[in-house]
Tab-separated table of C-alpha atoms and ligand atoms in Angstrom:
chain	number	residue	atom	x	y	z
B	1275	MET	CA	-24.544	-91.882	124.080
B	1276	THR	CA	-21.225	-91.993	125.703
B	1277	PRO	CA	-20.537	-89.268	128.166
B	1278	HIS	CA	-17.948	-87.053	127.045
B	1279	LEU	CA	-16.356	-83.425	126.994
B	1280	SER	CA	-17.550	-80.991	124.372
B	1281	CYS	CA	-16.207	-77.778	123.280
B	1282	ALA	CA	-18.498	-74.689	124.116
B	1283	ARG	CA	-16.822	-72.926	120.828
B	1284	CYS	CA	-16.424	-75.463	118.302
B	1285	GLY	CA	-18.152	-78.442	119.493
B	1286	THR	CA	-15.421	-80.644	118.900
B	1287	GLN	CA	-15.430	-83.711	121.725
B	1288	TYR	CA	-12.908	-85.440	124.028
B	1289	PRO	CA	-13.086	-88.284	126.189
B	1290	VAL	CA	-14.514	-87.841	129.337
B	1291	LEU	CA	-11.497	-88.263	131.676
B	1292	GLU	CA	-8.977	-86.744	129.625
B	1293	GLN	CA	-7.381	-84.079	131.390
B	1294	ARG	CA	-8.061	-81.114	130.126
B	1295	TYR	CA	-9.899	-77.866	130.526
B	1296	ARG	CA	-9.520	-76.139	127.162
B	1297	CYS	CA	-10.497	-77.632	123.479
B	1298	ASP	CA	-7.250	-77.085	121.110
B	1299	CYS	CA	-9.345	-73.986	119.838
B	1300	SER	CA	-9.031	-72.664	123.339
B	1301	GLY	CA	-12.909	-73.242	124.018
B	1302	THR	CA	-13.943	-74.033	127.454
B	1303	LEU	CA	-15.531	-77.947	127.914
B	1304	ASP	CA	-18.987	-79.342	128.768
B	1305	VAL	CA	-19.238	-82.504	130.239
B	1306	VAL	CA	-22.151	-84.314	128.278
B	1307	HIS	CA	-24.113	-87.061	130.159
B	1308	ASP	CA	-25.793	-90.167	128.685
B	1309	PRO	CA	-29.433	-88.879	128.869
B	1310	THR	CA	-30.439	-92.705	129.688
B	1311	ASP	CA	-27.803	-93.064	132.928
B	1312	PHE	CA	-30.725	-90.762	134.412
B	1313	THR	CA	-33.951	-92.622	135.514
B	1314	LEU	CA	-34.638	-91.416	138.891
B	1315	THR	CA	-38.149	-89.952	139.698
B	1316	THR	CA	-38.250	-86.714	141.869
B	1317	ALA	CA	-40.266	-89.165	144.532
B	1318	GLU	CA	-37.041	-91.125	144.710
B	1319	LEU	CA	-34.730	-87.945	144.978
B	1320	ASP	CA	-36.915	-86.912	147.794
B	1321	ALA	CA	-36.464	-89.957	149.729
B	1322	ARG	CA	-32.524	-89.819	149.318
B	1323	ARG	CA	-32.968	-86.942	151.803
B	1324	ASN	CA	-33.872	-89.127	154.499
B	1325	SER	CA	-31.436	-91.954	153.353
B	1326	SER	CA	-28.349	-92.864	155.977
B	1327	ASN	CA	-26.057	-93.375	152.751
B	1328	PRO	CA	-23.485	-90.024	152.879
B	1329	LEU	CA	-23.510	-89.694	149.046
B	1330	ASP	CA	-27.875	-89.319	149.223
B	1331	ARG	CA	-27.653	-86.667	152.407
B	1332	SER	CA	-25.332	-84.686	150.693
B	1333	GLY	CA	-27.097	-81.892	148.559
B	1334	VAL	CA	-24.583	-82.654	145.504
B	1335	TRP	CA	-24.444	-86.367	145.444
B	1336	ARG	CA	-28.008	-87.079	146.255
B	1337	PHE	CA	-27.966	-85.745	142.313
B	1338	ARG	CA	-24.881	-88.042	141.535
B	1339	GLU	CA	-25.885	-89.550	138.094
B	1340	LEU	CA	-26.080	-86.209	136.730
B	1341	ILE	CA	-22.797	-85.005	138.247
B	1342	LEU	CA	-19.942	-86.932	137.349
B	1343	PRO	CA	-19.866	-89.596	134.381
B	1344	LEU	CA	-18.852	-92.361	137.022
B	1345	SER	CA	-20.328	-95.592	138.040
B	1346	GLU	CA	-21.791	-95.981	141.634
B	1347	ASP	CA	-18.941	-98.112	142.683
B	1348	GLU	CA	-16.099	-95.692	141.655
B	1349	MET	CA	-18.124	-92.920	143.224
B	1350	ASN	CA	-18.054	-94.895	146.357
B	1351	GLN	CA	-14.478	-95.087	146.398
B	1352	ALA	CA	-13.579	-91.463	144.994
B	1353	VAL	CA	-16.049	-89.085	146.654
B	1354	VAL	CA	-15.061	-86.512	149.497
B	1355	THR	CA	-17.900	-84.978	150.891
B	1356	ARG	CA	-18.403	-82.945	154.052
B	1357	GLY	CA	-22.207	-83.062	153.552
B	1358	GLU	CA	-22.220	-79.783	151.348
B	1359	GLY	CA	-25.588	-78.446	150.263
B	1360	ASN	CA	-28.699	-79.079	152.006
B	1361	THR	CA	-28.789	-75.318	152.334
B	1362	HIS	CA	-31.804	-73.192	153.722
B	1363	LEU	CA	-34.250	-71.486	151.212
B	1364	TYR	CA	-35.348	-68.394	153.385
B	1365	GLU	CA	-38.704	-67.172	153.138
B	1366	ALA	CA	-37.445	-63.390	152.720
B	1367	SER	CA	-40.754	-61.289	152.264
B	1368	ALA	CA	-39.429	-58.634	154.558
B	1369	VAL	CA	-36.330	-58.221	152.345
B	1370	GLY	CA	-38.643	-58.750	148.992
B	1371	ARG	CA	-40.950	-56.102	150.164
B	1372	ALA	CA	-38.195	-53.505	150.434
B	1373	VAL	CA	-37.037	-54.061	146.883
B	1374	GLY	CA	-40.269	-54.450	145.250
B	1375	VAL	CA	-40.713	-58.131	144.829
B	1376	PRO	CA	-42.534	-59.401	148.345
B	1377	ARG	CA	-42.544	-63.393	146.692
B	1378	LEU	CA	-38.632	-63.332	147.321
B	1379	TRP	CA	-37.082	-66.405	148.664
B	1380	LEU	CA	-33.124	-66.534	149.439
B	1381	LYS	CA	-30.965	-69.857	149.140
B	1382	HIS	CA	-28.229	-69.658	151.589
B	1383	GLU	CA	-25.415	-70.905	149.802
B	1384	GLY	CA	-23.345	-69.630	152.446
B	1385	GLU	CA	-24.759	-72.467	154.703
B	1386	ASN	CA	-21.892	-74.842	153.091
B	1387	PRO	CA	-19.403	-76.515	154.983
B	1388	THR	CA	-16.669	-73.536	154.144
B	1389	GLY	CA	-19.036	-70.976	154.107
B	1390	SER	CA	-19.671	-70.718	150.150
B	1391	PHE	CA	-21.304	-72.243	147.253
B	1392	LYS	CA	-18.088	-73.371	146.109
B	1393	ASP	CA	-18.273	-76.541	147.927
B	1394	ARG	CA	-20.659	-77.583	145.789
B	1395	GLY	CA	-18.111	-77.545	143.056
B	1396	MET	CA	-15.112	-78.833	144.855
B	1397	THR	CA	-16.595	-81.808	146.367
B	1398	ALA	CA	-16.992	-82.872	142.615
B	1399	GLY	CA	-13.669	-81.403	141.718
B	1400	ILE	CA	-11.643	-83.115	144.213
B	1401	SER	CA	-13.186	-86.184	143.964
B	1402	MET	CA	-12.786	-86.677	140.160
B	1403	ALA	CA	-8.918	-85.459	141.273
B	1404	ARG	CA	-9.141	-88.756	143.617
B	1405	HIS	CA	-10.649	-90.693	140.906
B	1406	LEU	CA	-7.795	-89.969	138.357
B	1407	GLY	CA	-5.004	-90.574	141.459
B	1408	LEU	CA	-3.733	-86.918	141.491
B	1409	THR	CA	-1.475	-85.905	144.146
B	1410	GLN	CA	-1.669	-81.990	143.851
B	1411	VAL	CA	-4.349	-79.704	143.026
B	1412	ALA	CA	-4.431	-75.751	142.309
B	1413	CYS	CA	-6.636	-72.746	142.152
B	1414	ALA	CA	-6.548	-68.658	141.678
B	1415	SER	CA	-9.153	-67.193	143.842
B	1416	THR	CA	-10.934	-64.117	144.890
B	1417	GLY	CA	-10.849	-66.165	148.461
B	1418	ASN	CA	-13.883	-68.580	148.606
B	1419	THR	CA	-12.530	-70.948	146.121
B	1420	SER	CA	-9.312	-71.251	147.633
B	1421	ALA	CA	-10.874	-71.836	150.927
B	1422	SER	CA	-13.190	-74.752	149.920
B	1423	MET	CA	-10.329	-76.601	147.915
B	1424	ALA	CA	-7.940	-76.155	150.866
B	1425	SER	CA	-10.255	-78.161	152.948
B	1426	TYR	CA	-11.491	-80.483	150.481
B	1427	ALA	CA	-8.116	-81.303	149.355
B	1428	ALA	CA	-6.906	-81.828	153.188
B	1429	ARG	CA	-10.090	-84.250	153.603
B	1430	ALA	CA	-8.605	-86.098	150.620
B	1431	GLY	CA	-5.051	-86.086	151.534
B	1432	ILE	CA	-4.289	-84.057	148.641
B	1433	ASN	CA	-1.623	-81.264	148.360
B	1434	ALA	CA	-3.294	-77.690	147.431
B	1435	VAL	CA	-1.572	-74.568	146.006
B	1436	VAL	CA	-3.878	-71.510	146.070
B	1437	PHE	CA	-2.874	-68.467	143.995
B	1438	ILE	CA	-4.569	-65.052	145.731
B	1439	PRO	CA	-4.426	-61.720	144.764
B	1440	GLU	CA	-2.362	-59.914	147.842
B	1441	GLY	CA	-4.251	-57.965	149.923
B	1442	LYS	CA	-7.332	-58.052	148.051
B	1443	ILE	CA	-9.233	-60.811	149.592
B	1444	ALA	CA	-11.706	-60.928	152.783
B	1445	TYR	CA	-9.911	-62.025	155.784
B	1446	GLY	CA	-11.984	-65.082	156.621
B	1447	LYS	CA	-11.186	-66.583	153.441
B	1448	LEU	CA	-7.214	-66.213	153.791
B	1449	SER	CA	-7.506	-67.524	157.255
B	1450	GLN	CA	-9.348	-70.449	155.612
B	1451	ALA	CA	-6.698	-71.189	153.252
B	1452	LEU	CA	-3.810	-70.845	155.804
B	1453	ALA	CA	-5.783	-73.002	158.529
B	1454	TYR	CA	-6.705	-76.082	156.014
B	1455	GLY	CA	-2.927	-76.119	155.176
B	1456	ALA	CA	-3.009	-75.125	151.472
B	1457	LYS	CA	0.273	-73.665	150.154
B	1458	THR	CA	-0.680	-69.984	149.740
B	1459	ILE	CA	0.876	-67.844	147.212
B	1460	GLN	CA	-0.153	-64.325	147.493
B	1461	ILE	CA	0.385	-62.678	144.036
B	1462	GLN	CA	1.482	-58.841	143.576
B	1463	GLY	CA	-1.438	-58.316	141.234
B	1464	ASP	CA	-5.410	-58.990	140.751
B	1465	PHE	CA	-7.450	-61.795	140.009
B	1466	ASP	CA	-7.082	-61.769	136.852
B	1467	ASP	CA	-3.073	-61.910	136.990
B	1468	ALA	CA	-3.352	-64.931	139.509
B	1469	MET	CA	-5.818	-66.858	137.175
B	1470	ALA	CA	-3.636	-66.497	134.283
B	1471	LEU	CA	-0.959	-67.744	136.143
B	1472	VAL	CA	-2.314	-70.802	137.668
B	1473	GLN	CA	-3.583	-71.842	134.334
B	1474	THR	CA	0.068	-71.867	133.211
B	1475	ILE	CA	1.521	-73.731	135.976
B	1476	CYS	CA	-0.768	-76.196	136.022
B	1477	ALA	CA	-0.324	-76.903	132.635
B	1478	ASP	CA	3.470	-77.130	132.804
B	1479	GLU	CA	3.705	-78.833	136.026
B	1480	GLY	CA	0.819	-81.305	135.680
B	1481	ILE	CA	-0.884	-79.904	138.492
B	1482	TYR	CA	-4.914	-80.614	138.569
B	1483	LEU	CA	-6.760	-77.403	137.863
B	1484	LEU	CA	-9.634	-76.491	140.413
B	1485	ASN	CA	-10.932	-73.242	139.008
B	1486	SER	CA	-14.372	-73.268	137.400
B	1487	VAL	CA	-12.523	-73.551	133.872
B	1488	ASN	CA	-12.326	-77.597	135.264
B	1489	PRO	CA	-15.665	-78.857	133.870
B	1490	PHE	CA	-16.541	-80.921	136.713
B	1491	ARG	CA	-16.323	-78.045	138.963
B	1492	ILE	CA	-19.315	-77.090	136.987
B	1493	GLU	CA	-21.041	-80.232	137.368
B	1494	GLY	CA	-21.108	-79.768	141.105
B	1495	GLN	CA	-22.370	-76.327	141.106
B	1496	LYS	CA	-25.526	-77.674	139.027
B	1497	ALA	CA	-26.929	-78.837	142.082
B	1498	ILE	CA	-27.732	-75.622	143.313
B	1499	GLY	CA	-30.515	-75.510	140.941
B	1500	PHE	CA	-31.541	-79.091	141.442
B	1501	GLU	CA	-31.905	-77.951	145.273
B	1502	ILE	CA	-33.786	-74.863	144.660
B	1503	VAL	CA	-36.698	-76.734	142.616
B	1504	GLN	CA	-36.269	-79.770	144.712
B	1505	ASP	CA	-37.060	-77.116	148.025
B	1506	LEU	CA	-39.646	-75.802	146.357
B	1507	GLY	CA	-41.550	-79.094	145.690
B	1508	TRP	CA	-40.360	-79.314	142.080
B	1509	ARG	CA	-42.037	-76.295	141.087
B	1510	VAL	CA	-40.248	-73.615	139.126
B	1511	PRO	CA	-39.596	-70.161	140.359
B	1512	ASP	CA	-40.307	-67.559	137.925
B	1513	TRP	CA	-36.542	-66.289	138.251
B	1514	ILE	CA	-33.439	-66.967	139.899
B	1515	ILE	CA	-30.931	-64.210	140.732
B	1516	LEU	CA	-27.474	-64.590	141.238
B	1517	PRO	CA	-23.946	-62.759	141.376
B	1518	GLY	CA	-21.761	-63.104	138.463
B	1519	GLY	CA	-17.879	-62.924	138.739
B	1520	ASN	CA	-16.097	-65.677	137.127
B	1521	LEU	CA	-19.354	-66.682	135.608
B	1522	GLY	CA	-18.984	-70.420	136.472
B	1523	ASN	CA	-22.143	-70.396	138.739
B	1524	ASN	CA	-24.519	-69.007	136.564
B	1525	THR	CA	-23.084	-71.420	133.973
B	1526	ALA	CA	-23.778	-74.317	136.027
B	1527	ILE	CA	-27.324	-73.212	137.341
B	1528	ALA	CA	-28.583	-73.079	133.700
B	1529	LYS	CA	-26.845	-76.268	132.500
B	1530	GLY	CA	-28.460	-77.955	135.336
B	1531	LEU	CA	-31.697	-76.861	134.744
B	1532	ILE	CA	-31.884	-77.301	131.426
B	1533	GLU	CA	-30.573	-81.176	132.221
B	1534	LEU	CA	-33.476	-81.480	134.245
B	1535	HIS	CA	-35.964	-80.056	132.229
B	1536	GLU	CA	-34.969	-82.353	129.096
B	1537	ARG	CA	-35.134	-85.632	131.634
B	1538	GLY	CA	-38.680	-84.567	132.663
B	1539	LEU	CA	-38.206	-83.788	136.162
B	1540	ILE	CA	-39.452	-80.134	135.687
B	1541	ASP	CA	-42.021	-78.604	133.294
B	1542	ARG	CA	-40.524	-75.220	132.350
B	1543	LEU	CA	-37.408	-73.359	132.708
B	1544	PRO	CA	-36.987	-70.101	134.992
B	1545	ARG	CA	-35.872	-66.956	134.030
B	1546	MET	CA	-32.278	-65.870	135.563
B	1547	ALA	CA	-30.593	-62.366	136.166
B	1548	VAL	CA	-26.922	-62.218	136.536
B	1549	VAL	CA	-25.727	-59.023	138.638
B	1550	GLN	CA	-22.569	-57.574	138.047
B	1551	ALA	CA	-20.580	-55.222	140.282
B	1552	ALA	CA	-20.509	-51.659	138.226
B	1553	GLY	CA	-16.843	-51.817	138.994
B	1554	ALA	CA	-16.134	-55.481	137.467
B	1555	ASN	CA	-18.670	-55.467	134.716
B	1556	PRO	CA	-17.344	-57.117	131.379
B	1557	LEU	CA	-20.636	-59.533	130.988
B	1558	TYR	CA	-23.019	-56.576	131.601
B	1559	THR	CA	-21.128	-54.700	129.171
B	1560	ALA	CA	-20.841	-57.610	126.601
B	1561	TRP	CA	-24.616	-57.893	127.166
B	1562	THR	CA	-25.873	-54.526	126.766
B	1563	THR	CA	-23.574	-53.540	123.800
B	1564	GLY	CA	-23.906	-56.785	121.835
B	1565	GLN	CA	-20.068	-56.939	121.446
B	1566	PRO	CA	-17.459	-59.917	122.297
B	1567	ILE	CA	-16.668	-59.743	126.267
B	1568	ALA	CA	-13.738	-57.352	126.801
B	1569	SER	CA	-11.460	-57.576	129.921
B	1570	VAL	CA	-11.676	-54.537	132.294
B	1571	VAL	CA	-9.603	-53.441	135.366
B	1572	ALA	CA	-12.020	-54.476	138.291
B	1573	ASP	CA	-12.386	-52.536	141.181
B	1574	THR	CA	-15.386	-53.269	143.760
B	1575	ILE	CA	-16.215	-53.676	147.635
B	1576	ALA	CA	-17.524	-56.789	146.752
B	1577	THR	CA	-13.863	-58.712	146.723
B	1578	ALA	CA	-15.180	-62.079	145.796
B	1579	ILE	CA	-16.506	-60.574	142.373
B	1580	LYS	CA	-13.452	-58.460	141.844
B	1581	ILE	CA	-13.138	-59.819	138.387
B	1582	GLY	CA	-12.138	-58.250	134.931
B	1583	ALA	CA	-11.446	-61.235	132.720
B	1584	PRO	CA	-13.966	-64.041	133.389
B	1585	VAL	CA	-13.071	-67.257	132.118
B	1586	SER	CA	-16.358	-69.019	131.700
B	1587	TRP	CA	-18.169	-66.045	129.498
B	1588	ARG	CA	-18.818	-67.852	126.484
B	1589	LYS	CA	-20.578	-70.698	128.458
B	1590	SER	CA	-22.238	-68.425	130.768
B	1591	LEU	CA	-24.117	-66.014	128.017
B	1592	ARG	CA	-25.398	-69.624	126.579
B	1593	GLY	CA	-27.118	-70.158	129.534
B	1594	ILE	CA	-28.313	-66.920	130.154
B	1595	GLU	CA	-29.840	-66.892	126.571
B	1596	ALA	CA	-31.214	-70.202	126.905
B	1597	LEU	CA	-33.011	-69.527	130.070
B	1598	ASP	CA	-34.202	-65.960	128.429
B	1599	GLY	CA	-32.124	-64.185	131.032
B	1600	VAL	CA	-31.050	-60.600	131.539
B	1601	VAL	CA	-27.748	-59.243	132.904
B	1602	THR	CA	-27.505	-56.182	135.061
B	1603	GLU	CA	-25.252	-54.128	137.394
B	1604	VAL	CA	-25.362	-52.417	140.733
B	1605	THR	CA	-23.199	-50.303	142.482
B	1606	ASP	CA	-21.238	-50.698	145.651
B	1607	GLN	CA	-23.358	-48.408	147.502
B	1608	GLN	CA	-26.428	-50.651	146.403
B	1609	ILE	CA	-24.631	-53.788	147.070
B	1610	MET	CA	-23.772	-52.815	150.794
B	1611	ASP	CA	-27.537	-51.286	151.528
B	1612	ALA	CA	-28.926	-54.347	150.017
B	1613	LYS	CA	-26.547	-56.316	152.334
B	1614	ALA	CA	-27.501	-54.067	155.304
B	1615	LEU	CA	-31.296	-55.476	154.414
B	1616	VAL	CA	-30.307	-59.407	154.274
B	1617	ASP	CA	-28.160	-59.123	157.288
B	1618	SER	CA	-31.139	-57.244	159.236
B	1619	ALA	CA	-33.456	-59.720	158.022
B	1620	GLY	CA	-31.317	-62.138	160.506
B	1621	ILE	CA	-30.116	-63.856	157.103
B	1622	GLY	CA	-26.648	-62.163	156.642
B	1623	ALA	CA	-24.183	-62.741	154.020
B	1624	GLU	CA	-20.960	-61.520	152.198
B	1625	PRO	CA	-20.846	-58.531	150.033
B	1626	ALA	CA	-21.163	-60.094	146.783
B	1627	SER	CA	-23.989	-62.452	147.725
B	1628	CYS	CA	-26.135	-58.872	147.861
B	1629	ALA	CA	-25.642	-57.851	144.592
B	1630	THR	CA	-28.285	-60.447	144.177
B	1631	VAL	CA	-30.639	-58.081	146.106
B	1632	ALA	CA	-29.706	-55.211	144.812
B	1633	GLY	CA	-30.075	-56.521	141.451
B	1634	ALA	CA	-33.686	-57.466	142.235
B	1635	ARG	CA	-34.375	-53.992	143.143
B	1636	ARG	CA	-33.141	-52.513	139.927
B	1637	LEU	CA	-34.613	-55.162	137.424
B	1638	VAL	CA	-38.026	-54.189	139.379
B	1639	ALA	CA	-37.863	-50.877	139.207
B	1640	GLU	CA	-36.918	-50.848	135.601
B	1641	GLY	CA	-40.383	-53.338	135.094
B	1642	VAL	CA	-37.841	-56.224	134.054
B	1643	ILE	CA	-39.215	-58.277	136.831
B	1644	PRO	CA	-42.809	-58.078	137.255
B	1645	HIS	CA	-43.658	-56.761	141.638
B	1646	ASP	CA	-45.671	-60.314	141.490
B	1647	ALA	CA	-42.885	-62.384	140.129
B	1648	HIS	CA	-41.705	-65.610	142.452
B	1649	VAL	CA	-38.150	-65.194	142.542
B	1650	VAL	CA	-35.333	-67.027	144.259
B	1651	GLY	CA	-32.071	-65.082	144.814
B	1652	VAL	CA	-28.839	-66.854	145.551
B	1653	LEU	CA	-26.534	-65.824	148.478
B	1654	THR	CA	-23.604	-67.282	147.575
B	1655	GLY	CA	-21.323	-66.575	150.800
B	1656	HIS	CA	-21.284	-66.251	154.589
B	1657	LEU	CA	-21.488	-62.956	156.253
B	1658	MET	CA	-18.479	-64.129	158.521
B	1659	LYS	CA	-16.417	-64.193	155.719
B	1660	ASP	CA	-15.995	-60.520	155.292
B	1661	PRO	CA	-16.433	-58.945	158.804
B	1662	ASP	CA	-14.200	-55.745	157.884
B	1663	ALA	CA	-16.864	-54.817	155.174
B	1664	THR	CA	-19.842	-55.202	157.802
B	1665	VAL	CA	-18.386	-53.296	160.474
B	1666	ASN	CA	-16.745	-50.717	158.441
B	1667	TYR	CA	-20.250	-50.010	157.075
B	1668	HIS	CA	-21.990	-49.973	160.534
B	1669	THR	CA	-19.451	-47.842	161.491
B	1670	GLY	CA	-19.475	-45.238	158.966
B	1671	LYS	CA	-15.911	-46.045	157.620
B	1672	LEU	CA	-16.403	-46.976	154.091
B	1673	ASP	CA	-14.698	-44.614	151.621
B	1674	GLY	CA	-17.207	-43.308	149.196
B	1675	ILE	CA	-19.934	-45.541	150.663
B	1676	ALA	CA	-22.703	-43.757	152.955
B	1677	SER	CA	-23.909	-45.932	155.689
B	1678	ASN	CA	-27.432	-45.087	154.907
B	1679	LEU	CA	-28.831	-48.320	156.707
B	1680	ALA	CA	-26.170	-48.463	159.959
B	1681	ASN	CA	-26.684	-50.102	163.027
B	1682	ALA	CA	-23.680	-48.316	164.611
B	1683	PRO	CA	-22.479	-49.222	167.936
B	1684	SER	CA	-22.565	-47.136	171.007
B	1685	VAL	CA	-19.425	-46.294	173.584
B	1686	ALA	CA	-20.629	-45.919	177.128
B	1687	PRO	CA	-18.653	-45.651	180.629
B	1688	ALA	CA	-19.199	-48.429	182.624
B	1689	ASP	CA	-22.050	-46.760	184.637
B	1690	LEU	CA	-25.779	-47.621	185.111
B	1691	ALA	CA	-27.134	-44.436	184.511
B	1692	THR	CA	-25.539	-43.770	180.930
B	1693	VAL	CA	-26.148	-47.496	180.028
B	1694	ARG	CA	-29.884	-46.718	180.961
B	1695	SER	CA	-30.319	-43.838	178.943
B	1696	LEU	CA	-28.869	-45.552	176.108
B	1697	LEU	CA	-31.266	-48.334	176.046
B	1698	LYS	CA	-34.173	-45.526	175.414
B	1699	VAL	CA	-32.429	-44.191	172.539
K	1887	LIG	N1	-20.316	-64.855	145.301
K	1887	LIG	C1	-19.290	-65.198	146.083
K	1887	LIG	C2	-19.375	-65.183	147.319
K	1887	LIG	C3	-18.209	-65.651	145.179
K	1887	LIG	O1	-17.395	-66.016	146.064
K	1887	LIG	C4	-17.772	-65.876	143.913
K	1887	LIG	C5	-16.614	-66.301	143.038
K	1887	LIG	C6	-19.062	-65.445	143.033
K	1887	LIG	C7	-20.102	-64.880	143.707
K	1887	LIG	C8	-19.029	-64.987	141.645
K	1887	LIG	O2	-19.258	-66.443	141.121
K	1887	LIG	O3	-17.102	-66.825	139.715
K	1887	LIG	O4	-19.090	-68.647	139.399
K	1887	LIG	O5	-19.511	-66.113	138.724
K	1887	LIG	N2	-15.903	-66.585	143.397
K	1887	LIG	C9	-14.540	-66.677	142.861
K	1887	LIG	C10	-13.417	-67.455	143.929
K	1887	LIG	C11	-13.925	-66.360	141.714
K	1887	LIG	O6	-12.418	-67.738	143.692
K	1887	LIG	O7	-13.707	-67.780	144.971
K	1887	LIG	P1	-18.665	-66.745	139.795
C-alpha cells in the first residue's frame, strides 16, 4: 500500500504529500501508513533510547517509521528536533488515593522543550514544512501551539505567524511566542474566531497551517501513547485520561495505539477518557445527547481548552469509540482543586492539564473507572505556563472559585520573633 491521506468523513484518498488539510467534502484527513513499512520490535525501540543518533533519542522520532511517510534519508535532511518527548511518567499514588484510584500514573507532557505536549506534533509539522520547502507557517492558538510553533520555526529558519485571542492566553505562553520571534497577531475575539481566520488566511496566502487540522501534527502527537506503553515495559494501562479542547490530542493517541496494536507491539487497547471543561464542552454534549457537535461560546479558567468549535471532533469521536472510551466534563472549581493536588504532590501542571485528574475523580465516583484500575493521566502543560492562575488560587483571588486547598503566603515584618512564630503555625 502506498501511504496516502484519507478523508475521515467520506474516505476519499489524496497523495500523502499534497498540501491540503481537508477533503473536498470538508472532512479532516488522516495519514495512512503502509503497515509493511514498520518492522521494528519492542527491543529495537528500547535500544534506540540509548543510541547516540538524535532521531533515536527523541521521544517522537524514535518511532519515526510510524510518524512521517518519508525515507530515512529524507528524515535526516528534514527533521527539526529539540529532543522532545522522553517525559517522565510519575508514580502518583498520593494524588490517585485522593481521587479514588491509587494506581494512578501521570505522564508529564509539560516536560517537553517548550513546556507542553504540542512539541511532539510540532516537530513533525515543522519537519514536514521543511521537507516541502515551505518558508512560512501559521497557527491559531490558546497559547501552547503558538509557543511550540514559534520555537520550532525559529530552529528551522522558517517565518512564523501566530493568531491568538487578545488578553485570553496565559502570559507564559504569550511571552514564548514573542521571545521566539513569531509575528504575533492578537485577535479581538476568541480562539474559535482566530481558528476560522487562520484557515482562510493560510488558504489564500499559501501559508502552511500548523494547527492540528494538519494531519502531520497528529502523527507526531501519537508518540505520547507510544511512550506511555514503552515506559510501562510495553504493558497497556486500563485507562488513559486526558483533557480535550480542539480534540487533536485524543485523536492522535487513539490513532497511534490502534496502529501499534495492528502491528502487534501491544496485545490490547486501553480505554480512553476525554475530559472537557464544563464551560467549553461541545464534545461532552454531543457524546451525552448523541447529537452532532454544536459549537458553544467557551468560558473556563483553563484557557488552553477554552474552545467552543473543535476542529477534530469527527476523528476524535472515532478514536474514543475504538478505545471503548468516554467523555466527561468538570467544573473550574474541580479543575483548580485537582490542580492543587497535582501541584502539592511536587509534580505541578497548568489548569487544563488538571482536568485529567478532576475527570478521574468524577469517573471513579460514578463507577465508570473501577477503584483498582491502572490509570495513566496525561498532564499536557507545565505549571509555569500560567502562574497567575496558581498564585490567584492560593491567594484567594479567583472570581467564583473557592481556594479549598490554598497554601497562602504569609507576610511578616523583618522581625525575628514574628518570623519564628510563623514557623510554628
Ligand atoms: N492541554 C493543554 C495544556 C493545551 O494547550 C491544549 C490545547 C489541550 C490540553 C487540548 O488539546 O486541543 O488537542 O484537545 N491547546 C491548543 C493550543 C488548542 O492552541 O495550544 P487538544
